């Protein structure tokens, strides 16, 4: 919020396109947002879709932490590429195929 | 009944025809429709959903007794195409969601379609059975074996009519060829091959061979840190079996010719619209990412969809599109919140009508848009249960951008961003459209006088 004041002053100097105004809003909320617009962060996140565990070390660490019932949480920051917390087998929903027929066919 | 050729938007009155699916206050995730596709004659309409299921509708024969009632689509077949999987080696959950369905042209009595999830493409055969053999010698009508020593008379089994049964059987499974997630499949005009495209690679398959495919495009950098763009969609040219296009997350389209080289990493044509660098913002690249690319039926044009626009490109002009249509430009001043709720990454598709004169794409609030390329008129319509009386004419909708809101308009802040129309389909020759609104499928037709 302290960063919003100088930015607001900047905005008054020129007429911003709606897109640039939105960008200023976003940067005010997430000051650490990646310097590269769009870019690799999104692409890497897209390629990693569905990834549950980074590696077996990840998995074993998570199992060890479960003993303390403390799950590590990531910073609520948009630059983080990983998910909310490291999933454990108990967290993963049982993936079963749909046994129910589609309602479109009803 | 006039076909869709040369029809102008203002002459076509779109009417509600049917809606499939249930009215649920809460939507089950697996019921969300993820793809919609008419076959080449428009007789069949297929849908795929997040639960890996395919439902095929067939148009009923038009009755001479009710000439004012156009053929309705009824359920023809439904089957489970894909199931959820877990790749233990890579620790990767593989969704059963059907990303795309593509029909093969009909060559005999059976129908064939390709359906794909993120990793595996399957060829399904859908065939009818309306006769069964009866009067076996060695087994009775229930199938129980008869004691051969008790048989004294021989008879010839005969085929007798039975209630129509439609069976879907998986004929080919094309697996283990994609490290990344499949976004597109496209049947070649030679009817012998097809391609499947993931984020970084495109493979060419022969329908008969499942244990091999040719890699025809590979944009994976040697060092993944240098990754700057991914493949977002790909399609074969409708007539030239050597030509295909693929679009990227940077808003560019590459046209490739398979005669030039086995690996088509070098494009034959490169389509990109120049950008004004002073307009560049954090959002520029994200909203320029192309979510769909479609050849016109004529093969002369390609249409691309990015977050805010639909563009038509002439294959002979690479430096800019020949037409640009604004789908929902009022969202430009909402990009910050659309980024925060991830809507900015929504992948909308686009379609041509049969004569390539009108193009259609979806938007939010269950709105969808049509653009007439000849008259430059456009219309916004809504897929809603409120307009679902039989043959009710759809009223054009309007979004109000600020200032005074008229009675029938809706303001940008009231739009429901959870109601997104990502998938639509247009009948190959008539003015019949299928619109997927989350878990419901709407079918609209033009008014028959």
Coordinates of C-alpha atoms in Angstrom, one line a residue:
Chain A
X1 CA 0.0 0.0 0.0
X2 CA 2.9 2.4 0.7
X3 CA 4.0 1.8 -2.8
X4 CA 0.7 2.9 -4.3
X5 CA 1.2 6.7 -3.5
X6 CA 4.2 7.3 -5.7
X7 CA 2.7 5.2 -8.5
X8 CA -0.6 7.2 -8.3
X9 CA 1.5 10.4 -8.8
X10 CA 3.1 8.8 -11.8
X11 CA -0.2 8.0 -13.3
X12 CA -1.5 11.5 -13.1
X13 CA 1.2 12.7 -15.5
X14 CA 0.0 10.9 -18.6
X15 CA -3.2 9.3 -19.8
X16 CA -2.7 5.5 -19.4
X17 CA -4.3 3.0 -21.7
X18 CA -6.7 0.7 -19.8
X19 CA -4.2 -2.1 -20.2
X20 CA -1.4 -0.1 -18.7
X21 CA -3.6 1.1 -15.9
X22 CA -4.4 -2.5 -15.1
X23 CA -0.7 -3.3 -15.1
X24 CA 0.0 -0.6 -12.6
X25 CA -2.8 -2.0 -10.4
X26 CA -1.3 -5.5 -10.5
X27 CA 2.2 -4.3 -9.8
X28 CA 0.9 -2.3 -6.8
X29 CA -0.6 -5.5 -5.4
X30 CA 2.3 -7.8 -6.3
X31 CA 5.5 -5.7 -6.2
X32 CA 7.7 -8.8 -6.7
X33 CA 6.0 -9.8 -9.9
X34 CA 8.5 -11.1 -12.5
X35 CA 10.3 -8.5 -14.6
X36 CA 9.7 -10.4 -17.8
X37 CA 6.2 -9.9 -19.0
X38 CA 4.3 -13.1 -19.4
X39 CA 7.2 -15.4 -20.1
X40 CA 8.7 -18.5 -18.8
X41 CA 6.9 -18.6 -15.4
X42 CA 3.6 -19.2 -17.1
X43 CA 5.0 -21.6 -19.6
X44 CA 6.8 -23.7 -17.0
X45 CA 3.6 -23.8 -14.9
X46 CA 1.7 -24.9 -18.0
X47 CA 4.1 -27.7 -18.8
X48 CA 4.1 -28.9 -15.2
X49 CA 0.3 -29.3 -15.1
X50 CA -0.6 -32.5 -13.2
X51 CA 2.7 -32.8 -11.5
X52 CA 2.1 -34.1 -8.0
X53 CA 5.6 -34.6 -6.5
X54 CA 8.9 -33.1 -7.6
X55 CA 10.9 -36.2 -6.8
X56 CA 11.1 -39.0 -4.2
X57 CA 13.0 -36.8 -1.8
X58 CA 10.1 -34.4 -1.9
X59 CA 7.7 -37.2 -1.2
X60 CA 9.7 -38.5 1.8
X61 CA 10.1 -35.1 3.3
X62 CA 6.4 -34.6 3.0
X63 CA 5.8 -37.9 4.8
X64 CA 8.2 -36.9 7.5
X65 CA 6.5 -33.6 8.0
X66 CA 3.1 -35.2 8.2
X67 CA 4.1 -36.6 11.6
X68 CA 4.0 -33.0 13.0
X69 CA 0.7 -32.5 11.1
X70 CA 2.3 -29.4 9.7
X71 CA 2.0 -28.8 6.0
X72 CA 4.3 -26.2 4.5
X73 CA 2.5 -23.5 2.7
X74 CA 3.9 -21.4 -0.2
X75 CA 3.8 -17.6 -0.1
X76 CA 0.6 -16.2 -1.5
X77 CA 2.7 -14.7 -4.2
X78 CA 2.0 -15.0 -7.9
X79 CA 5.5 -15.8 -8.9
X80 CA 5.5 -19.2 -7.1
X81 CA 5.2 -21.9 -9.7
X82 CA 4.4 -24.8 -7.3
X83 CA 1.1 -25.5 -5.7
X84 CA -0.3 -24.6 -2.3
X85 CA 1.4 -27.3 -0.4
X86 CA 3.2 -30.6 -1.0
X87 CA 0.5 -33.2 -1.5
X88 CA 0.7 -36.5 0.3
X89 CA -1.0 -39.7 -0.8
X90 CA -3.8 -39.1 1.7
X91 CA -4.4 -35.7 0.1
X92 CA -4.7 -37.0 -3.4
X93 CA -8.3 -37.7 -4.3
X94 CA -8.9 -41.2 -5.4
X95 CA -9.0 -41.0 -9.2
X96 CA -11.6 -43.4 -10.3
X97 CA -13.3 -43.5 -13.7
X98 CA -16.8 -42.1 -14.0
X99 CA -19.2 -44.9 -13.5
X100 CA -22.1 -42.6 -13.9
X101 CA -23.4 -42.0 -17.4
X102 CA -23.2 -38.5 -18.8
X103 CA -26.3 -36.3 -18.0
X104 CA -26.3 -35.2 -21.6
X105 CA -27.6 -38.6 -22.5
X106 CA -30.4 -38.5 -19.9
Chain B
X1 CA -35.3 -24.3 -45.6
X2 CA -32.5 -22.2 -46.8
X3 CA -28.9 -23.3 -46.3
X4 CA -26.4 -21.0 -44.7
X5 CA -24.8 -19.8 -47.9
X6 CA -24.3 -16.1 -48.1
X7 CA -26.7 -15.4 -45.2
X8 CA -26.4 -12.1 -43.6
X9 CA -26.6 -11.7 -39.8
X10 CA -29.6 -9.5 -39.9
X11 CA -31.5 -12.0 -42.1
X12 CA -30.9 -14.9 -39.8
X13 CA -33.0 -15.1 -36.7
X14 CA -31.5 -17.6 -34.4
X15 CA -34.0 -19.7 -32.4
X16 CA -33.7 -22.0 -29.5
X17 CA -34.0 -25.6 -30.6
X18 CA -32.8 -27.9 -27.8
X19 CA -30.8 -28.0 -24.6
X20 CA -29.1 -31.2 -23.2
X21 CA -28.0 -31.7 -19.6
X22 CA -29.5 -30.9 -16.2
X23 CA -30.3 -27.8 -14.4
X24 CA -28.0 -28.1 -11.4
X25 CA -27.3 -25.5 -8.8
X26 CA -23.9 -27.0 -8.3
X27 CA -22.1 -28.4 -11.3
X28 CA -20.2 -31.7 -11.0
X29 CA -16.8 -31.2 -12.5
X30 CA -16.9 -34.3 -14.6
X31 CA -20.1 -33.0 -16.4
X32 CA -18.3 -30.0 -17.8
X33 CA -18.3 -30.2 -21.6
X34 CA -14.8 -29.9 -23.0
X35 CA -15.3 -30.3 -26.7
X36 CA -18.1 -30.2 -29.3
X37 CA -17.9 -31.3 -32.9
X38 CA -20.3 -32.0 -35.8
X39 CA -19.3 -34.8 -38.3
X40 CA -18.8 -33.9 -42.0
X41 CA -22.4 -34.2 -42.9
X42 CA -23.8 -32.7 -39.8
X43 CA -25.8 -35.8 -39.1
X44 CA -23.9 -36.5 -35.9
X45 CA -22.9 -34.2 -33.1
X46 CA -20.3 -35.4 -30.6
X47 CA -19.5 -34.0 -27.1
X48 CA -16.6 -34.9 -24.8
X49 CA -16.5 -34.0 -21.1
X50 CA -14.1 -33.6 -18.2
X51 CA -15.2 -37.1 -17.0
X52 CA -13.7 -38.7 -20.1
X53 CA -17.1 -39.5 -21.6
X54 CA -18.3 -39.0 -25.1
X55 CA -22.0 -38.5 -26.1
X56 CA -23.0 -38.6 -29.7
X57 CA -26.3 -37.2 -30.9
X58 CA -27.9 -38.0 -34.2
X59 CA -30.2 -35.8 -36.2
X60 CA -33.6 -37.3 -36.6
X61 CA -35.0 -37.7 -40.2
X62 CA -37.2 -34.8 -41.1
X63 CA -40.8 -35.8 -41.3
X64 CA -42.9 -34.7 -44.2
X65 CA -45.8 -34.3 -41.8
X66 CA -44.0 -31.6 -39.9
X67 CA -41.9 -29.7 -42.4
X68 CA -41.6 -26.7 -40.1
X69 CA -39.8 -28.7 -37.5
X70 CA -36.2 -29.2 -38.3
X71 CA -34.6 -32.4 -37.4
X72 CA -33.8 -32.6 -33.7
X73 CA -30.7 -34.2 -32.2
X74 CA -31.2 -37.3 -30.1
X75 CA -28.8 -39.4 -28.2
X76 CA -27.3 -42.0 -30.5
X77 CA -24.4 -43.4 -28.5
X78 CA -22.5 -42.7 -25.3
X79 CA -19.3 -44.3 -24.0
X80 CA -16.4 -43.8 -21.6
X81 CA -13.5 -42.8 -23.9
X82 CA -10.7 -42.1 -21.4
X83 CA -10.1 -42.8 -17.7
X84 CA -7.9 -41.1 -15.2
X85 CA -4.4 -42.4 -14.9
X86 CA -1.4 -41.8 -12.7
X87 CA 2.1 -42.0 -14.2
X88 CA 4.1 -43.2 -11.3
X89 CA 7.4 -42.8 -13.0
X90 CA 6.9 -39.0 -13.6
X91 CA 4.6 -38.5 -10.7
X92 CA 2.1 -37.1 -13.1
X93 CA -1.7 -37.2 -12.8
X94 CA -3.2 -37.7 -16.2
X95 CA -6.7 -36.2 -16.5
X96 CA -9.4 -38.1 -18.4
X97 CA -10.8 -34.9 -19.8
X98 CA -11.5 -35.1 -23.5
X99 CA -9.6 -32.3 -25.1
X100 CA -10.6 -32.8 -28.6
X101 CA -12.8 -34.9 -30.8
X102 CA -12.3 -35.1 -34.6
X103 CA -14.5 -37.1 -37.0
X104 CA -13.2 -39.1 -39.9
X105 CA -15.1 -38.8 -43.1
X106 CA -17.5 -41.7 -43.5
X107 CA -16.3 -44.4 -45.8
X108 CA -18.7 -47.3 -44.9
X109 CA -21.7 -47.9 -42.7
X110 CA -19.7 -47.3 -39.5
X111 CA -18.7 -43.9 -38.1
X112 CA -15.1 -43.3 -36.9
X113 CA -13.9 -40.6 -34.6
X114 CA -10.6 -39.6 -32.8
X115 CA -10.8 -38.6 -29.2
X116 CA -7.9 -37.4 -27.1
X117 CA -7.0 -36.5 -23.5
X118 CA -3.7 -35.0 -22.5
X119 CA -1.6 -38.1 -23.4
X120 CA -3.5 -40.6 -25.5
X121 CA -5.4 -40.5 -28.7
X122 CA -8.0 -43.2 -29.4
X123 CA -9.8 -44.2 -32.6
X124 CA -13.4 -45.2 -31.9
X125 CA -15.7 -47.1 -34.2
X126 CA -19.4 -46.5 -33.8
X127 CA -21.6 -49.0 -35.6
X128 CA -25.1 -50.1 -35.6
X129 CA -26.4 -53.6 -35.1
X130 CA -30.1 -54.2 -36.1
X131 CA -30.0 -57.9 -36.8
X132 CA -28.9 -60.9 -34.9
X133 CA -28.5 -64.6 -35.9
X134 CA -31.1 -67.0 -34.3
X135 CA -31.5 -70.7 -34.5
X136 CA -28.1 -72.0 -33.7
X137 CA -27.7 -75.7 -33.5
X138 CA -25.2 -76.1 -30.7
X139 CA -26.6 -73.5 -28.3
X140 CA -30.1 -72.5 -27.4
X141 CA -31.6 -69.0 -27.4
X142 CA -30.0 -68.2 -24.0
X143 CA -26.6 -69.1 -25.1
X144 CA -26.4 -72.3 -23.1
X145 CA -24.7 -75.2 -24.9
X146 CA -26.9 -78.0 -26.0
X147 CA -26.0 -81.6 -25.6
X148 CA -24.8 -82.6 -29.1
X149 CA -26.1 -86.1 -28.7
X150 CA -29.6 -84.8 -28.3
X151 CA -29.6 -83.0 -31.5
X152 CA -31.5 -84.9 -34.2
X153 CA -32.3 -82.1 -36.7
X154 CA -30.0 -79.6 -38.3
X155 CA -31.2 -76.1 -39.0
X156 CA -29.7 -73.1 -40.7
X157 CA -29.4 -70.0 -38.4
X158 CA -31.2 -67.0 -39.9
X159 CA -30.7 -63.3 -39.3
X160 CA -33.7 -61.7 -37.6
X161 CA -34.3 -58.0 -36.9
X162 CA -33.6 -56.8 -33.4
X163 CA -33.9 -53.4 -31.6
X164 CA -31.3 -51.1 -32.9
X165 CA -28.1 -51.3 -30.9
X166 CA -25.3 -48.8 -31.3
X167 CA -21.9 -50.0 -30.2
X168 CA -18.7 -48.0 -29.7
X169 CA -15.5 -49.9 -29.8
X170 CA -11.9 -48.6 -29.5
X171 CA -10.1 -49.7 -32.6
X172 CA -6.8 -48.1 -32.1
X173 CA -5.0 -46.6 -29.1
X174 CA -2.1 -44.2 -29.9
X175 CA -0.2 -43.9 -26.7
X176 CA 3.2 -42.9 -25.2
X177 CA 4.1 -40.4 -27.9
X178 CA 3.7 -37.2 -26.0
X179 CA 5.8 -36.0 -23.1
X180 CA 3.7 -32.8 -22.8
X181 CA 0.0 -32.2 -22.9
X182 CA -1.9 -32.8 -26.2
X183 CA -3.9 -29.7 -27.2
X184 CA -4.9 -30.6 -30.8
X185 CA -5.6 -33.4 -33.2
X186 CA -6.3 -33.0 -36.9
X187 CA -7.3 -35.5 -39.5
X188 CA -5.4 -35.1 -42.8
X189 CA -7.2 -34.8 -46.1
X190 CA -5.5 -38.0 -47.3
X191 CA -7.7 -39.8 -44.7
X192 CA -4.7 -42.0 -44.0
X193 CA -2.8 -39.8 -41.5
X194 CA -3.5 -37.4 -38.7
X195 CA -1.5 -35.2 -36.4
X196 CA -1.4 -34.7 -32.6
X197 CA 0.2 -31.6 -31.1
X198 CA 1.4 -31.0 -27.6
X199 CA 3.0 -27.9 -26.0
X200 CA 6.3 -28.5 -27.7
X201 CA 5.9 -31.2 -30.4
X202 CA 3.7 -32.3 -33.2
X203 CA 3.5 -36.0 -34.3
X204 CA 2.2 -37.5 -37.5
X205 CA 0.4 -40.8 -37.3
X206 CA -0.9 -43.4 -39.7
X207 CA -4.3 -44.6 -38.6
X208 CA -3.2 -48.2 -39.0
X209 CA 0.0 -48.0 -37.0
X210 CA -0.1 -47.4 -33.2
X211 CA 3.5 -48.2 -32.2
X212 CA 5.2 -45.5 -34.2
X213 CA 4.7 -41.9 -35.1
X214 CA 6.8 -39.3 -37.0
X215 CA 7.8 -36.2 -35.1
X216 CA 7.3 -33.3 -37.5
X217 CA 7.7 -30.3 -35.3
X218 CA 9.9 -30.0 -32.2
X219 CA 10.3 -26.6 -30.6
X220 CA 11.8 -27.8 -27.3
X221 CA 14.9 -25.8 -26.6
X222 CA 18.1 -27.6 -25.5
X223 CA 18.0 -25.7 -22.3
X224 CA 14.5 -25.4 -20.9
X225 CA 15.5 -22.1 -19.2
X226 CA 15.4 -20.7 -22.7
X227 CA 11.8 -21.6 -23.3
X228 CA 9.9 -18.7 -24.6
X229 CA 6.9 -20.0 -26.4
X230 CA 4.7 -23.1 -26.7
X231 CA 2.5 -24.6 -29.3
X232 CA -1.2 -23.9 -28.6
X233 CA -3.1 -25.3 -31.5
X234 CA -2.5 -27.1 -34.9
X235 CA -4.5 -28.1 -37.9
X236 CA -4.1 -29.6 -41.3
X237 CA -5.1 -27.7 -44.5
X238 CA -8.5 -29.0 -45.6
X239 CA -7.3 -29.9 -49.1
X240 CA -3.5 -30.0 -49.3
X241 CA -2.3 -33.0 -47.4
X242 CA 1.2 -31.7 -47.2
X243 CA 0.3 -28.4 -45.4
X244 CA -0.5 -27.6 -41.8
X245 CA -0.4 -24.7 -39.4
X246 CA 0.4 -24.3 -35.8
X247 CA -0.2 -21.4 -33.4
X248 CA 1.9 -20.2 -30.5
X249 CA 1.6 -18.6 -27.1
X250 CA 3.3 -15.5 -28.6
X251 CA 0.4 -14.9 -31.0
X252 CA 2.2 -16.2 -34.1
X253 CA 1.2 -18.8 -36.7
X254 CA 3.5 -20.9 -38.7
X255 CA 2.5 -22.7 -41.9
X256 CA 4.6 -25.8 -42.7
X257 CA 5.0 -27.9 -45.8
X258 CA 5.8 -31.5 -45.1
X259 CA 7.4 -31.9 -48.6
X260 CA 10.2 -29.6 -47.7
X261 CA 11.7 -31.7 -44.9
X262 CA 11.0 -34.5 -42.6
X263 CA 11.2 -32.2 -39.6
X264 CA 9.2 -29.1 -40.2
X265 CA 11.0 -26.9 -37.7
X266 CA 11.5 -24.3 -40.4
X267 CA 8.3 -22.8 -41.4
X268 CA 7.2 -22.1 -45.0
X269 CA 5.2 -19.0 -43.8
X270 CA 5.2 -17.1 -40.6
X271 CA 2.2 -15.0 -39.7
X272 CA 2.6 -12.2 -37.1
X273 CA 1.0 -8.9 -36.6
X274 CA 3.5 -6.1 -35.7
X275 CA 3.0 -4.7 -32.3
X276 CA 3.4 -1.1 -31.2
X277 CA 6.1 -1.3 -28.5
X278 CA 4.7 1.6 -26.7
X279 CA 1.5 -0.3 -26.0
X280 CA 3.3 -3.2 -24.5
X281 CA 2.3 -4.1 -20.9
X282 CA 2.6 -7.1 -18.6
X283 CA -0.5 -8.5 -20.1
X284 CA 0.4 -8.1 -23.8
X285 CA 2.0 -11.6 -24.3
X286 CA -0.7 -13.4 -22.2
X287 CA -3.6 -11.9 -24.2
X288 CA -1.9 -12.4 -27.5
X289 CA -1.5 -16.1 -26.9
X290 CA -3.6 -17.9 -29.6
X291 CA -6.1 -20.4 -28.1
X292 CA -7.5 -21.7 -31.4
X293 CA -6.6 -21.8 -35.1
X294 CA -9.0 -22.9 -37.8
X295 CA -8.7 -23.1 -41.6
X296 CA -11.7 -21.8 -43.6
X297 CA -13.5 -24.5 -45.5
X298 CA -12.1 -23.0 -48.7
X299 CA -8.6 -23.4 -47.4
X300 CA -7.7 -19.8 -48.3
X301 CA -7.9 -18.3 -44.8
X302 CA -7.0 -19.1 -41.3
X303 CA -8.8 -17.7 -38.2
X304 CA -7.2 -17.3 -34.9
X305 CA -8.6 -16.5 -31.4
X306 CA -6.7 -14.8 -28.7
X307 CA -8.1 -13.5 -25.4
X308 CA -9.8 -10.4 -26.7
X309 CA -10.1 -10.8 -30.5
X310 CA -10.7 -13.1 -33.4
X311 CA -8.5 -12.5 -36.5
X312 CA -8.8 -13.7 -40.1
X313 CA -5.6 -14.1 -42.0
X314 CA -5.1 -14.5 -45.7
X315 CA -2.6 -17.3 -46.4
X316 CA -0.9 -15.1 -48.9
X317 CA -0.3 -12.2 -46.5
X318 CA 2.0 -12.9 -43.5
X319 CA 2.5 -9.5 -42.1
X320 CA -0.9 -8.8 -40.7
X321 CA -4.4 -10.2 -40.5
X322 CA -7.0 -9.0 -43.1
X323 CA -9.7 -8.8 -40.5
X324 CA -9.8 -8.2 -36.7
X325 CA -13.0 -8.6 -34.7
X326 CA -13.3 -7.4 -31.0
X327 CA -15.0 -10.1 -29.0
X328 CA -15.1 -8.3 -25.6
X329 CA -12.8 -5.3 -25.6
X330 CA -14.4 -4.0 -22.5
X331 CA -12.4 -6.6 -20.6
X332 CA -9.2 -4.6 -21.2
X333 CA -9.9 -2.5 -18.2
X334 CA -10.5 -5.7 -16.1
X335 CA -7.3 -7.5 -16.9
X336 CA -5.9 -7.2 -13.4
X337 CA -8.7 -9.1 -11.8
X338 CA -9.0 -11.5 -14.7
X339 CA -5.3 -12.3 -14.1
X340 CA -5.9 -12.8 -10.4
X341 CA -8.8 -15.2 -11.0
X342 CA -7.0 -17.0 -13.8
X343 CA -9.7 -16.1 -16.4
X344 CA -7.1 -14.4 -18.5
X345 CA -5.8 -18.0 -19.3
X346 CA -9.2 -19.2 -20.6
X347 CA -8.9 -20.9 -24.0
X348 CA -11.8 -19.9 -26.3
X349 CA -12.3 -21.7 -29.6
X350 CA -13.7 -20.2 -32.8
X351 CA -15.6 -21.6 -35.8
X352 CA -16.5 -20.8 -39.4
X353 CA -19.9 -21.3 -40.8
X354 CA -20.3 -23.6 -43.9
X355 CA -19.8 -20.8 -46.4
X356 CA -17.0 -19.1 -44.5
X357 CA -19.1 -15.9 -44.4
X358 CA -19.8 -15.8 -40.6
X359 CA -17.5 -16.6 -37.7
X360 CA -18.5 -17.4 -34.1
X361 CA -16.7 -17.5 -30.8
X362 CA -17.7 -17.6 -27.1
X363 CA -17.4 -15.1 -24.3
X364 CA -18.4 -14.8 -20.6
X365 CA -21.9 -14.7 -19.0
X366 CA -22.9 -17.5 -21.4
X367 CA -22.7 -15.0 -24.2
X368 CA -21.4 -15.9 -27.7
X369 CA -20.6 -13.7 -30.6
X370 CA -21.1 -13.9 -34.4
X371 CA -19.3 -11.7 -36.9
X372 CA -20.5 -11.4 -40.5
X373 CA -17.4 -11.0 -42.6
X374 CA -19.3 -9.4 -45.5
X375 CA -21.5 -6.9 -43.8
X376 CA -19.2 -6.4 -40.8
X377 CA -22.2 -6.7 -38.6
X378 CA -21.9 -8.6 -35.3
X379 CA -24.3 -9.9 -32.8
X380 CA -24.1 -11.1 -29.2
X381 CA -26.4 -13.9 -28.1
X382 CA -26.9 -15.8 -24.9
X383 CA -27.3 -19.5 -24.1
X384 CA -29.7 -19.4 -21.2
X385 CA -32.5 -21.5 -19.8
X386 CA -34.6 -18.4 -19.8
X387 CA -34.7 -18.3 -23.5
X388 CA -35.5 -22.0 -23.9
X389 CA -39.1 -22.1 -25.2
X390 CA -39.2 -24.1 -28.4
X391 CA -38.4 -22.0 -31.4
X392 CA -38.1 -18.9 -29.2
X393 CA -36.1 -16.3 -31.1
X394 CA -32.9 -15.2 -29.4
X395 CA -32.7 -11.6 -28.5
X396 CA -29.4 -9.8 -29.1
X397 CA -27.6 -8.9 -25.9
X398 CA -25.5 -5.9 -25.2
X399 CA -22.9 -5.1 -22.6
X400 CA -22.9 -1.6 -21.3
X401 CA -19.4 -0.2 -20.8
X402 CA -20.1 2.7 -18.5
X403 CA -22.4 5.7 -18.3
X404 CA -26.0 5.0 -18.4
X405 CA -27.1 1.4 -18.6
X406 CA -30.2 0.9 -20.7
X407 CA -32.9 -1.5 -19.5
X408 CA -31.9 -4.6 -21.4
X409 CA -28.1 -4.1 -21.2
X410 CA -25.8 -5.7 -18.7
X411 CA -22.9 -3.9 -17.1
X412 CA -19.4 -5.3 -17.3
X413 CA -19.3 -5.6 -13.5
X414 CA -22.4 -7.8 -13.5
X415 CA -20.9 -10.4 -16.0
X416 CA -20.6 -13.9 -14.6
X417 CA -17.1 -15.0 -15.4
X418 CA -17.8 -18.6 -14.3
X419 CA -20.2 -18.9 -17.2
X420 CA -17.8 -19.2 -20.0
X421 CA -18.5 -20.5 -23.5
X422 CA -15.3 -22.0 -24.7
X423 CA -16.6 -24.6 -27.1
X424 CA -19.0 -24.1 -30.0
X425 CA -19.6 -25.9 -33.3
X426 CA -21.4 -24.9 -36.6
X427 CA -23.1 -27.5 -38.8
X428 CA -21.1 -27.9 -42.0
X429 CA -23.8 -26.7 -44.4
X430 CA -26.8 -25.4 -42.4
X431 CA -27.5 -22.7 -39.9
X432 CA -27.5 -25.0 -36.9
X433 CA -25.1 -24.3 -34.0
X434 CA -24.1 -26.2 -30.9
X435 CA -23.0 -24.2 -27.9
X436 CA -21.5 -25.7 -24.8
X437 CA -22.3 -23.7 -21.6
X438 CA -20.4 -25.5 -18.8
X439 CA -22.5 -28.7 -18.3
X440 CA -25.3 -27.9 -20.8
X441 CA -25.3 -28.2 -24.5
X442 CA -27.6 -25.8 -26.4
X443 CA -28.6 -26.3 -30.0
X444 CA -29.9 -23.3 -31.9
X445 CA -31.2 -23.1 -35.5
X446 CA -32.3 -20.3 -37.8
X447 CA -36.0 -19.6 -38.0
X448 CA -37.7 -21.5 -40.7
X449 CA -40.5 -19.7 -42.4

